[in-house]
Short mmCIF file of C-alpha atoms in Angstrom, two decimals:
data_model
loop_
_atom_site.label_atom_id
_atom_site.label_comp_id
_atom_site.label_asym_id
_atom_site.label_seq_id
_atom_site.Cartn_x
_atom_site.Cartn_y
_atom_site.Cartn_z
CA UNK A 1 131.61 53.37 4.21
CA UNK A 2 130.65 50.67 1.77
CA UNK A 3 131.65 51.34 -1.81
CA UNK A 4 130.55 49.36 -4.83
CA UNK A 5 133.75 48.31 -6.54
CA UNK A 6 134.66 46.20 -9.53
CA UNK A 7 137.87 44.89 -10.93
CA UNK A 8 138.73 43.13 -14.13
CA UNK A 9 141.81 41.91 -15.93
CA UNK A 10 141.84 43.07 -19.53
CA UNK A 11 144.22 42.89 -22.44
CA UNK A 12 145.70 46.05 -23.86
CA UNK A 13 142.93 45.98 -26.45
CA UNK A 14 140.21 45.68 -23.82
CA UNK A 15 139.37 41.98 -23.93
CA UNK A 16 138.90 39.85 -20.84
CA UNK A 17 138.87 36.57 -22.77
CA UNK A 18 139.15 35.34 -26.34
CA UNK A 19 136.10 35.16 -28.62
CA UNK A 20 133.11 33.60 -26.87
CA UNK A 21 133.09 29.79 -26.96
CA UNK A 22 130.31 28.58 -29.26
CA UNK A 23 129.62 25.46 -27.19
CA UNK A 24 131.14 22.96 -29.62
CA UNK A 25 134.03 21.02 -28.13
CA UNK A 26 135.42 21.71 -24.69
CA UNK A 27 135.73 25.22 -23.34
CA UNK A 28 139.35 24.55 -22.42
CA UNK A 29 140.20 24.00 -26.08
CA UNK A 30 138.51 27.22 -27.13
CA UNK A 31 140.09 30.50 -28.11
CA UNK A 32 137.99 32.05 -25.30
CA UNK A 33 139.90 29.98 -22.75
CA UNK A 34 143.28 30.65 -24.37
CA UNK A 35 142.71 34.40 -24.10
CA UNK A 36 141.27 34.14 -20.58
CA UNK A 37 144.23 32.11 -19.35
CA UNK A 38 146.71 34.63 -20.78
CA UNK A 39 144.91 37.60 -19.30
CA UNK A 40 144.47 36.14 -15.82
CA UNK A 41 147.89 34.48 -15.56
CA UNK A 42 149.36 37.32 -13.47
CA UNK A 43 146.69 36.51 -10.87
CA UNK A 44 146.83 32.74 -10.90
CA UNK A 45 150.60 32.81 -10.41
CA UNK A 46 150.25 35.10 -7.37
CA UNK A 47 150.51 33.65 -3.88
CA UNK A 48 147.42 35.52 -2.64
CA UNK A 49 145.24 33.96 -5.33
CA UNK A 50 146.72 30.48 -4.85
CA UNK A 51 146.26 30.58 -1.12
CA UNK A 52 142.54 31.29 -1.58
CA UNK A 53 142.30 28.33 -3.98
CA UNK A 54 144.10 26.02 -1.56
CA UNK A 55 147.24 25.84 -3.75
CA UNK A 56 150.79 26.15 -2.46
CA UNK A 57 153.52 28.45 -3.67
CA UNK A 58 153.18 31.30 -6.07
CA UNK A 59 154.89 34.62 -6.13
CA UNK A 60 154.72 36.97 -3.19
CA UNK A 61 155.04 40.28 -4.97
CA UNK A 62 153.23 43.53 -5.64
CA UNK A 63 150.72 41.80 -7.90
CA UNK A 64 149.93 39.34 -5.13
CA UNK A 65 149.48 42.24 -2.70
CA UNK A 66 146.89 43.76 -5.04
CA UNK A 67 144.89 40.54 -4.97
CA UNK A 68 145.15 40.18 -1.20
CA UNK A 69 143.97 43.77 -0.81
CA UNK A 70 140.93 43.15 -3.06
CA UNK A 71 139.87 40.04 -1.14
CA UNK A 72 140.38 41.86 2.15
CA UNK A 73 138.34 44.91 1.11
CA UNK A 74 135.29 42.92 0.03
CA UNK A 75 132.51 42.26 2.52
CA UNK A 76 130.18 40.77 -0.09
CA UNK A 77 130.24 39.98 -3.80
CA UNK A 78 127.90 40.38 -6.75
CA UNK A 79 128.46 37.98 -9.62
CA UNK A 80 126.97 37.11 -13.01
CA UNK A 81 125.38 33.75 -13.62
CA UNK A 82 127.97 32.58 -16.17
CA UNK A 83 130.82 33.17 -13.78
CA UNK A 84 128.99 31.53 -10.87
CA UNK A 85 128.06 28.48 -12.97
CA UNK A 86 131.54 28.19 -14.43
CA UNK A 87 133.17 28.44 -11.02
CA UNK A 88 130.89 26.15 -9.06
CA UNK A 89 132.89 22.97 -9.66
CA UNK A 90 136.47 24.33 -9.75
CA UNK A 91 135.94 26.45 -6.62
CA UNK A 92 134.95 23.29 -4.78
CA UNK A 93 133.75 22.99 -1.20
CA UNK A 94 135.68 26.03 0.01
CA UNK A 95 135.43 28.81 -2.58
CA UNK A 96 137.91 31.68 -2.44
CA UNK A 97 135.43 34.42 -1.46
CA UNK A 98 134.85 33.73 2.25
CA UNK A 99 131.88 36.12 2.15
CA UNK A 100 128.31 36.16 0.85
CA UNK A 101 128.01 36.14 -2.95
CA UNK A 102 124.87 37.38 -4.72
CA UNK A 103 124.40 35.85 -8.17
CA UNK A 104 122.30 37.77 -10.69
CA UNK A 105 120.25 35.19 -12.56
CA UNK A 106 116.82 34.44 -14.01
CA UNK A 107 116.69 30.99 -12.43
CA UNK A 108 115.51 30.80 -8.81
CA UNK A 109 117.60 28.46 -6.68
CA UNK A 110 118.10 27.82 -2.99
CA UNK A 111 120.98 29.47 -1.21
CA UNK A 112 124.16 27.39 -1.59
CA UNK A 113 126.26 27.43 1.57
CA UNK A 114 129.92 26.49 1.30
CA UNK A 115 132.73 26.21 3.81
CA UNK A 116 134.90 29.12 4.88
CA UNK A 117 132.18 31.75 4.91
CA UNK A 118 131.14 31.68 1.26
CA UNK A 119 127.45 31.46 0.35
CA UNK A 120 125.74 31.90 -3.00
CA UNK A 121 122.36 33.65 -3.00
CA UNK A 122 120.54 33.64 -6.34
CA UNK A 123 118.89 36.99 -7.04
CA UNK A 124 116.19 37.03 -9.71
CA UNK A 125 114.99 40.62 -9.48
CA UNK A 126 117.92 42.37 -11.08
CA UNK A 127 121.33 43.79 -10.52
CA UNK A 128 120.28 46.75 -8.37
CA UNK A 129 118.58 44.35 -5.95
CA UNK A 130 121.70 42.16 -5.83
CA UNK A 131 123.87 45.19 -5.04
CA UNK A 132 121.48 46.26 -2.27
CA UNK A 133 121.36 42.80 -0.73
CA UNK A 134 125.15 42.63 -0.82
CA UNK A 135 125.45 46.08 0.74
CA UNK A 136 123.18 45.05 3.60
CA UNK A 137 125.54 42.25 4.66
CA UNK A 138 128.91 43.79 3.71
CA UNK A 139 129.51 45.00 7.27
CA UNK A 140 130.93 48.31 6.15
CA UNK A 141 133.36 46.66 3.72
CA UNK A 142 132.98 46.95 -0.03
CA UNK A 143 130.53 45.29 -2.36
CA UNK A 144 132.78 43.77 -5.00
CA UNK A 145 131.31 43.20 -8.45
CA UNK A 146 133.43 40.32 -9.62
CA UNK A 147 132.32 39.80 -13.18
CA UNK A 148 131.90 38.78 -15.81
CA UNK A 149 131.96 41.62 -18.26
CA UNK A 150 128.22 41.66 -18.90
CA UNK A 151 127.46 42.20 -15.21
CA UNK A 152 130.15 44.84 -14.89
CA UNK A 153 128.65 46.76 -17.80
CA UNK A 154 125.18 46.50 -16.27
CA UNK A 155 126.41 47.92 -12.97
CA UNK A 156 128.32 50.71 -14.71
CA UNK A 157 125.39 51.51 -17.02
CA UNK A 158 123.00 51.69 -14.08
CA UNK A 159 125.24 54.20 -12.31
CA UNK A 160 125.78 51.83 -9.38
CA UNK A 161 129.57 51.61 -9.55
CA UNK A 162 131.76 53.80 -7.31
CA UNK A 163 135.18 52.42 -8.16
CA UNK A 164 136.71 50.37 -10.97
CA UNK A 165 140.15 48.76 -10.94
CA UNK A 166 141.49 47.53 -14.25
CA UNK A 167 144.45 45.19 -14.42
CA UNK A 168 145.83 45.96 -17.86
CA UNK A 169 147.82 43.03 -19.21
CA UNK A 170 150.40 43.83 -21.92
CA UNK A 171 149.01 41.63 -24.64
CA UNK A 172 146.89 42.35 -27.71
CA UNK A 173 144.40 39.62 -28.67
CA UNK A 174 142.84 41.29 -31.71
CA UNK A 175 139.45 39.70 -31.02
CA UNK A 176 137.60 38.48 -27.99
CA UNK A 177 135.09 39.41 -25.34
CA UNK A 178 135.35 43.13 -24.71
CA UNK A 179 134.77 44.67 -21.33
CA UNK A 180 133.43 47.93 -22.73
CA UNK A 181 131.17 47.86 -25.75
CA UNK A 182 127.96 49.28 -27.15
CA UNK A 183 125.99 47.60 -24.34
CA UNK A 184 126.78 50.64 -22.23
CA UNK A 185 124.04 52.52 -24.08
CA UNK A 186 125.94 55.79 -24.25
CA UNK A 187 124.45 58.45 -26.51
CA UNK A 188 126.58 59.99 -29.25
CA UNK A 189 128.73 62.74 -27.76
CA UNK A 190 128.27 61.29 -24.30
CA UNK A 191 130.90 59.56 -22.16
CA UNK A 192 131.33 57.99 -18.76
CA UNK A 193 134.03 59.97 -17.00
CA UNK A 194 136.38 58.52 -14.41
CA UNK A 195 139.34 59.71 -12.38
CA UNK A 196 142.44 57.57 -11.88
CA UNK A 197 143.22 57.55 -8.18
CA UNK A 198 145.97 54.93 -7.97
CA UNK A 199 148.34 53.30 -10.43
CA UNK A 200 150.55 50.36 -9.50
CA UNK A 201 152.69 48.81 -12.17
CA UNK A 202 154.85 45.75 -12.55
CA UNK A 203 156.38 44.14 -15.63
CA UNK A 204 153.36 41.80 -15.79
CA UNK A 205 150.43 44.16 -15.45
CA UNK A 206 149.39 47.76 -14.82
CA UNK A 207 146.77 48.18 -12.08
CA UNK A 208 144.74 51.39 -12.44
CA UNK A 209 142.06 52.23 -9.92
CA UNK A 210 139.42 54.73 -10.99
CA UNK A 211 136.58 56.46 -9.25
CA UNK A 212 133.53 56.65 -11.48
CA UNK A 213 132.36 60.24 -11.91
CA UNK A 214 129.39 59.46 -14.17
CA UNK A 215 127.93 60.41 -17.53
CA UNK A 216 128.88 63.69 -19.13
CA UNK A 217 128.23 65.32 -22.48
CA UNK A 218 131.33 65.68 -24.66
CA UNK A 219 132.15 69.26 -25.57
CA UNK A 220 134.47 70.85 -28.08
CA UNK A 221 137.24 73.23 -27.06
CA UNK A 222 139.32 75.76 -28.97
CA UNK A 223 142.32 73.40 -29.16
CA UNK A 224 144.34 75.77 -27.07
CA UNK A 225 144.33 78.58 -29.59
CA UNK A 226 142.64 81.04 -27.25
CA UNK A 227 140.50 82.06 -30.22
CA UNK A 228 137.28 80.50 -29.01
CA UNK A 229 135.63 77.42 -30.42
CA UNK A 230 137.21 76.40 -33.75
CA UNK A 231 135.74 77.82 -36.97
CA UNK A 232 132.73 75.94 -38.29
CA UNK A 233 131.50 75.04 -34.82
CA UNK A 234 128.35 76.47 -33.43
CA UNK A 235 128.19 77.39 -29.78
CA UNK A 236 125.45 74.96 -28.84
CA UNK B 1 170.13 53.68 -32.08
CA UNK B 2 167.02 54.54 -34.00
CA UNK B 3 163.85 52.92 -32.70
CA UNK B 4 160.49 52.91 -34.44
CA UNK B 5 158.07 54.31 -31.90
CA UNK B 6 154.41 55.18 -31.85
CA UNK B 7 152.18 56.91 -29.42
CA UNK B 8 148.45 57.38 -29.27
CA UNK B 9 145.89 58.83 -26.91
CA UNK B 10 143.06 56.41 -26.30
CA UNK B 11 139.98 56.29 -24.13
CA UNK B 12 139.71 53.65 -21.44
CA UNK B 13 137.71 51.60 -23.91
CA UNK B 14 140.38 51.88 -26.59
CA UNK B 15 138.98 54.56 -28.88
CA UNK B 16 141.04 57.42 -30.26
CA UNK B 17 138.01 59.33 -31.58
CA UNK B 18 134.25 59.00 -31.73
CA UNK B 19 132.55 57.01 -34.50
CA UNK B 20 133.97 57.87 -37.95
CA UNK B 21 132.41 60.96 -39.52
CA UNK B 22 130.27 59.95 -42.47
CA UNK B 23 131.04 63.12 -44.43
CA UNK B 24 127.64 64.76 -44.00
CA UNK B 25 127.86 68.11 -42.23
CA UNK B 26 131.07 69.47 -40.79
CA UNK B 27 133.59 67.23 -39.10
CA UNK B 28 133.66 69.55 -36.11
CA UNK B 29 129.99 68.85 -35.46
CA UNK B 30 130.51 65.13 -35.65
CA UNK B 31 130.65 62.62 -32.82
CA UNK B 32 134.10 61.67 -34.18
CA UNK B 33 135.37 65.15 -33.36
CA UNK B 34 133.66 65.25 -29.96
CA UNK B 35 135.42 62.06 -28.95
CA UNK B 36 138.74 63.13 -30.47
CA UNK B 37 138.65 66.45 -28.62
CA UNK B 38 137.97 64.74 -25.30
CA UNK B 39 140.73 62.20 -25.75
CA UNK B 40 143.39 64.67 -26.85
CA UNK B 41 142.51 67.45 -24.41
CA UNK B 42 145.29 66.56 -21.98
CA UNK B 43 147.74 67.26 -24.81
CA UNK B 44 146.23 70.42 -26.21
CA UNK B 45 146.15 72.01 -22.77
CA UNK B 46 149.85 71.24 -22.25
CA UNK B 47 152.45 73.96 -22.69
CA UNK B 48 154.76 71.75 -24.77
CA UNK B 49 152.01 71.11 -27.33
CA UNK B 50 150.89 74.73 -27.42
CA UNK B 51 154.41 76.03 -27.90
CA UNK B 52 154.80 73.79 -30.98
CA UNK B 53 151.51 75.18 -32.34
CA UNK B 54 152.53 78.77 -31.72
CA UNK B 55 150.03 79.24 -28.87
CA UNK B 56 150.81 80.84 -25.54
CA UNK B 57 150.20 79.51 -22.08
CA UNK B 58 149.17 76.03 -21.15
CA UNK B 59 150.13 73.92 -18.24
CA UNK B 60 153.73 73.13 -17.50
CA UNK B 61 153.36 69.76 -15.81
CA UNK B 62 154.25 66.11 -16.11
CA UNK B 63 151.89 65.65 -19.05
CA UNK B 64 153.58 68.52 -20.85
CA UNK B 65 156.98 66.95 -20.15
CA UNK B 66 155.81 63.75 -21.81
CA UNK B 67 154.93 65.66 -24.97
CA UNK B 68 158.19 67.59 -24.97
CA UNK B 69 160.09 64.35 -24.60
CA UNK B 70 158.25 62.76 -27.55
CA UNK B 71 158.95 65.70 -29.84
CA UNK B 72 162.59 65.74 -28.74
CA UNK B 73 163.10 62.01 -29.32
CA UNK B 74 161.78 62.05 -32.90
CA UNK B 75 164.21 62.56 -35.77
CA UNK B 76 161.59 61.82 -38.43
CA UNK B 77 157.88 60.97 -38.59
CA UNK B 78 155.69 58.54 -40.48
CA UNK B 79 152.08 59.57 -40.86
CA UNK B 80 148.87 58.32 -42.50
CA UNK B 81 147.24 60.25 -45.31
CA UNK B 82 144.10 61.16 -43.36
CA UNK B 83 146.10 62.74 -40.58
CA UNK B 84 148.37 64.60 -43.00
CA UNK B 85 145.43 65.88 -45.04
CA UNK B 86 143.48 66.88 -41.95
CA UNK B 87 146.44 68.70 -40.43
CA UNK B 88 147.69 70.52 -43.51
CA UNK B 89 145.61 73.66 -42.98
CA UNK B 90 145.52 73.87 -39.15
CA UNK B 91 149.28 73.21 -38.83
CA UNK B 92 149.90 76.22 -41.10
CA UNK B 93 153.23 77.45 -42.41
CA UNK B 94 155.21 76.18 -39.45
CA UNK B 95 153.96 72.72 -38.45
CA UNK B 96 154.83 71.34 -35.04
CA UNK B 97 157.13 68.53 -36.20
CA UNK B 98 160.36 70.40 -37.10
CA UNK B 99 161.60 67.25 -38.83
CA UNK B 100 160.94 65.29 -42.04
CA UNK B 101 157.51 63.65 -42.21
CA UNK B 102 156.82 60.69 -44.52
CA UNK B 103 153.17 60.38 -45.49
CA UNK B 104 151.91 56.93 -46.54
CA UNK B 105 149.50 57.53 -49.42
CA UNK B 106 148.39 56.22 -52.81
CA UNK B 107 148.55 59.68 -54.40
CA UNK B 108 151.94 60.88 -55.66
CA UNK B 109 152.67 64.49 -54.77
CA UNK B 110 155.73 66.72 -54.67
CA UNK B 111 157.56 67.20 -51.40
CA UNK B 112 155.94 69.98 -49.36
CA UNK B 113 158.53 72.05 -47.50
CA UNK B 114 157.40 74.10 -44.56
CA UNK B 115 159.18 76.45 -42.17
CA UNK B 116 160.96 75.31 -39.03
CA UNK B 117 162.41 72.10 -40.44
CA UNK B 118 159.19 70.26 -41.32
CA UNK B 119 158.82 68.67 -44.74
CA UNK B 120 156.17 66.26 -46.02
CA UNK B 121 157.33 63.53 -48.40
CA UNK B 122 154.55 61.46 -49.96
CA UNK B 123 155.44 57.77 -50.08
CA UNK B 124 153.41 55.60 -52.46
CA UNK B 125 155.16 52.25 -52.08
CA UNK B 126 153.94 51.29 -48.65
CA UNK B 127 154.50 51.66 -44.96
CA UNK B 128 157.76 49.68 -44.78
CA UNK B 129 159.28 52.00 -47.36
CA UNK B 130 158.11 55.08 -45.43
CA UNK B 131 159.68 53.72 -42.24
CA UNK B 132 162.96 53.03 -44.04
CA UNK B 133 163.05 56.50 -45.62
CA UNK B 134 162.36 58.04 -42.23
CA UNK B 135 165.06 55.93 -40.58
CA UNK B 136 167.60 57.10 -43.15
CA UNK B 137 167.15 60.75 -42.18
CA UNK B 138 166.39 60.39 -38.45
CA UNK B 139 170.01 61.06 -37.52
CA UNK B 140 170.04 58.41 -34.82
CA UNK B 141 166.86 59.72 -33.21
CA UNK B 142 163.59 57.78 -33.34
CA UNK B 143 161.21 57.28 -36.20
CA UNK B 144 157.88 58.34 -34.70
CA UNK B 145 154.73 56.81 -36.17
CA UNK B 146 152.27 59.55 -35.39
CA UNK B 147 148.96 58.13 -36.51
CA UNK B 148 146.24 57.69 -37.27
CA UNK B 149 145.09 54.36 -35.97
CA UNK B 150 145.06 52.63 -39.34
CA UNK B 151 148.73 53.40 -39.91
CA UNK B 152 149.66 52.38 -36.39
CA UNK B 153 147.95 49.01 -36.88
CA UNK B 154 149.77 48.52 -40.20
CA UNK B 155 153.13 49.17 -38.59
CA UNK B 156 152.34 46.89 -35.65
CA UNK B 157 150.98 44.15 -37.92
CA UNK B 158 154.07 44.29 -40.11
CA UNK B 159 156.33 43.80 -37.09
CA UNK B 160 157.99 47.17 -37.64
CA UNK B 161 157.21 48.73 -34.27
CA UNK B 162 159.78 48.69 -31.44
CA UNK B 163 157.97 50.79 -28.86
CA UNK B 164 154.40 51.92 -28.22
CA UNK B 165 153.32 54.59 -25.77
CA UNK B 166 149.64 54.75 -24.93
CA UNK B 167 148.15 57.76 -23.21
CA UNK B 168 145.11 56.24 -21.52
CA UNK B 169 142.47 58.87 -20.88
CA UNK B 170 139.93 58.11 -18.12
CA UNK B 171 136.80 58.27 -20.21
CA UNK B 172 134.59 55.60 -21.77
CA UNK B 173 133.02 56.52 -25.13
CA UNK B 174 131.10 53.28 -25.78
CA UNK B 175 131.62 53.57 -29.54
CA UNK B 176 134.18 55.11 -31.84
CA UNK B 177 137.33 54.46 -33.82
CA UNK B 178 139.30 51.75 -32.06
CA UNK B 179 143.05 51.65 -32.05
CA UNK B 180 143.21 47.86 -31.89
CA UNK B 181 140.76 45.79 -33.89
CA UNK B 182 140.51 42.80 -36.20
CA UNK B 183 142.72 44.61 -38.78
CA UNK B 184 145.67 43.25 -36.85
CA UNK B 185 145.11 39.90 -38.53
CA UNK B 186 145.93 37.86 -35.46
CA UNK B 187 145.12 34.17 -35.65
CA UNK B 188 142.91 32.58 -33.00
CA UNK B 189 145.05 31.72 -29.96
CA UNK B 190 147.70 34.18 -31.08
CA UNK B 191 148.58 37.49 -29.44
CA UNK B 192 151.01 40.36 -29.79
CA UNK B 193 152.98 40.47 -26.56
CA UNK B 194 154.45 43.65 -25.09
CA UNK B 195 156.33 44.62 -21.94
CA UNK B 196 155.52 47.79 -20.03
CA UNK B 197 158.78 49.64 -19.42
CA UNK B 198 157.55 52.95 -18.01
CA UNK B 199 154.34 54.19 -16.44
CA UNK B 200 153.75 57.85 -15.66
CA UNK B 201 150.39 58.85 -14.26
CA UNK B 202 148.56 62.06 -13.53
CA UNK B 203 144.91 62.73 -12.72
CA UNK B 204 144.30 63.43 -16.41
CA UNK B 205 145.94 60.49 -18.14
CA UNK B 206 148.06 57.37 -17.63
CA UNK B 207 151.09 57.14 -19.93
CA UNK B 208 152.29 53.56 -20.45
CA UNK B 209 155.31 52.86 -22.62
CA UNK B 210 155.67 49.34 -23.97
CA UNK B 211 158.34 47.53 -25.90
CA UNK B 212 156.81 45.28 -28.55
CA UNK B 213 157.98 41.70 -28.13
CA UNK B 214 156.07 40.28 -31.09
CA UNK B 215 153.56 37.56 -31.92
CA UNK B 216 153.24 34.54 -29.68
CA UNK B 217 150.91 31.57 -29.50
CA UNK B 218 148.59 31.57 -26.48
CA UNK B 219 149.04 28.56 -24.23
CA UNK B 220 147.04 27.09 -21.37
CA UNK B 221 148.48 26.61 -17.91
CA UNK B 222 147.40 24.54 -14.90
CA UNK B 223 145.88 27.55 -13.14
CA UNK B 224 148.41 27.26 -10.38
CA UNK B 225 147.17 23.89 -9.15
CA UNK B 226 150.49 22.15 -9.76
CA UNK B 227 148.47 19.26 -11.19
CA UNK B 228 149.49 19.80 -14.80
CA UNK B 229 147.28 21.10 -17.56
CA UNK B 230 143.60 21.20 -16.47
CA UNK B 231 141.42 18.15 -17.18
CA UNK B 232 139.96 18.02 -20.65
CA UNK B 233 142.95 19.73 -22.22
CA UNK B 234 145.25 17.89 -24.55
CA UNK B 235 148.94 18.59 -24.42
CA UNK B 236 149.28 19.92 -27.96
#
């Protein structure tokens, strides 16, 4: 059965890149790029990622297996406009996806067909529509939400996400683009609950896969005292 | 050999409590408390935590073992003033530490001796001094930095921390008090690097222990292409 999945590499402090590039100078010289390169290095040095990019070599290890598994599980992708625009040139004539990609955007554009099975369809009527279009062609495989962070938050906020895999990289950036922030529109005393269903760890990165259980109200407890809710708390 | 260690329970989005209580109304009714209760529930329902609080029951499981191990490894504690003040009444006559605690504060105060081996010494000349005083009496066990977040950041920023264990709770709060933030005073293109040395996971929480390697400059790479640094990047 098709699941809607997402994965993202994040620093230990929850960033997926350095602070957003302000457009002056080249992106590659920016702190955004420096953070992004650090956080995604475990992937770009993995054989499974390199093979999809047409590069030789790389390490054939557990981290590479995680990437291979993700590519294999995806029957279609949903992607944000920034990521699609940023990738269009570097991905070249044979992008790594080898499956239909649905790009959430405000700008209508003709379908872009590439070699190796990848196509980019530009969806202008919202993220839920992109997910549905991807599901229709996923052939029973997963719909993979492949970023960036803004799109991932939209999918999570809309309750469309079944599974989230975080690749937690052991670095602290201090500042940067955060995966989870106030955009999620959670009320006070409300949380999105998840359940970790698989953890794979290497010296480079900790991969945690979660199922998304949904929004729940936060409640107090008696802190284990067995004496009921702590003093000063009403029962509401 | 004595190591300086810290541990903290955090949500998947890096918060250790809800948004800071503004002082109006009771803390227990605040969103800060609601988040804090959710994030620390795995601990308060564990037998090892309850036993130290004088409560019966609780679950005897892997999560409880993690707590027992932390208590056992600590020969002395360093604590922030907010945590010490907040705990003074609930911890009662026999606090859970059973070891000397050094409280970093601006307010001089006499040593507070409690039953069971816990004492609170108020240190007014800074966090490095508190760590040194704790080290001197730790008897070869660890100096455990036990929070809150502000103190943990100070210790990390000052390069005093050898080991950090995060207990990552599978909930997203959206807002709240963040463990890692701009207080860390990292430069752009600079990070604090760590190495994960142990991961223990249960359905409730993922425990990741890191050694702290220190500050490092972020560098670009060639993204695995083997063609050198990407175009547009200078070599500096």
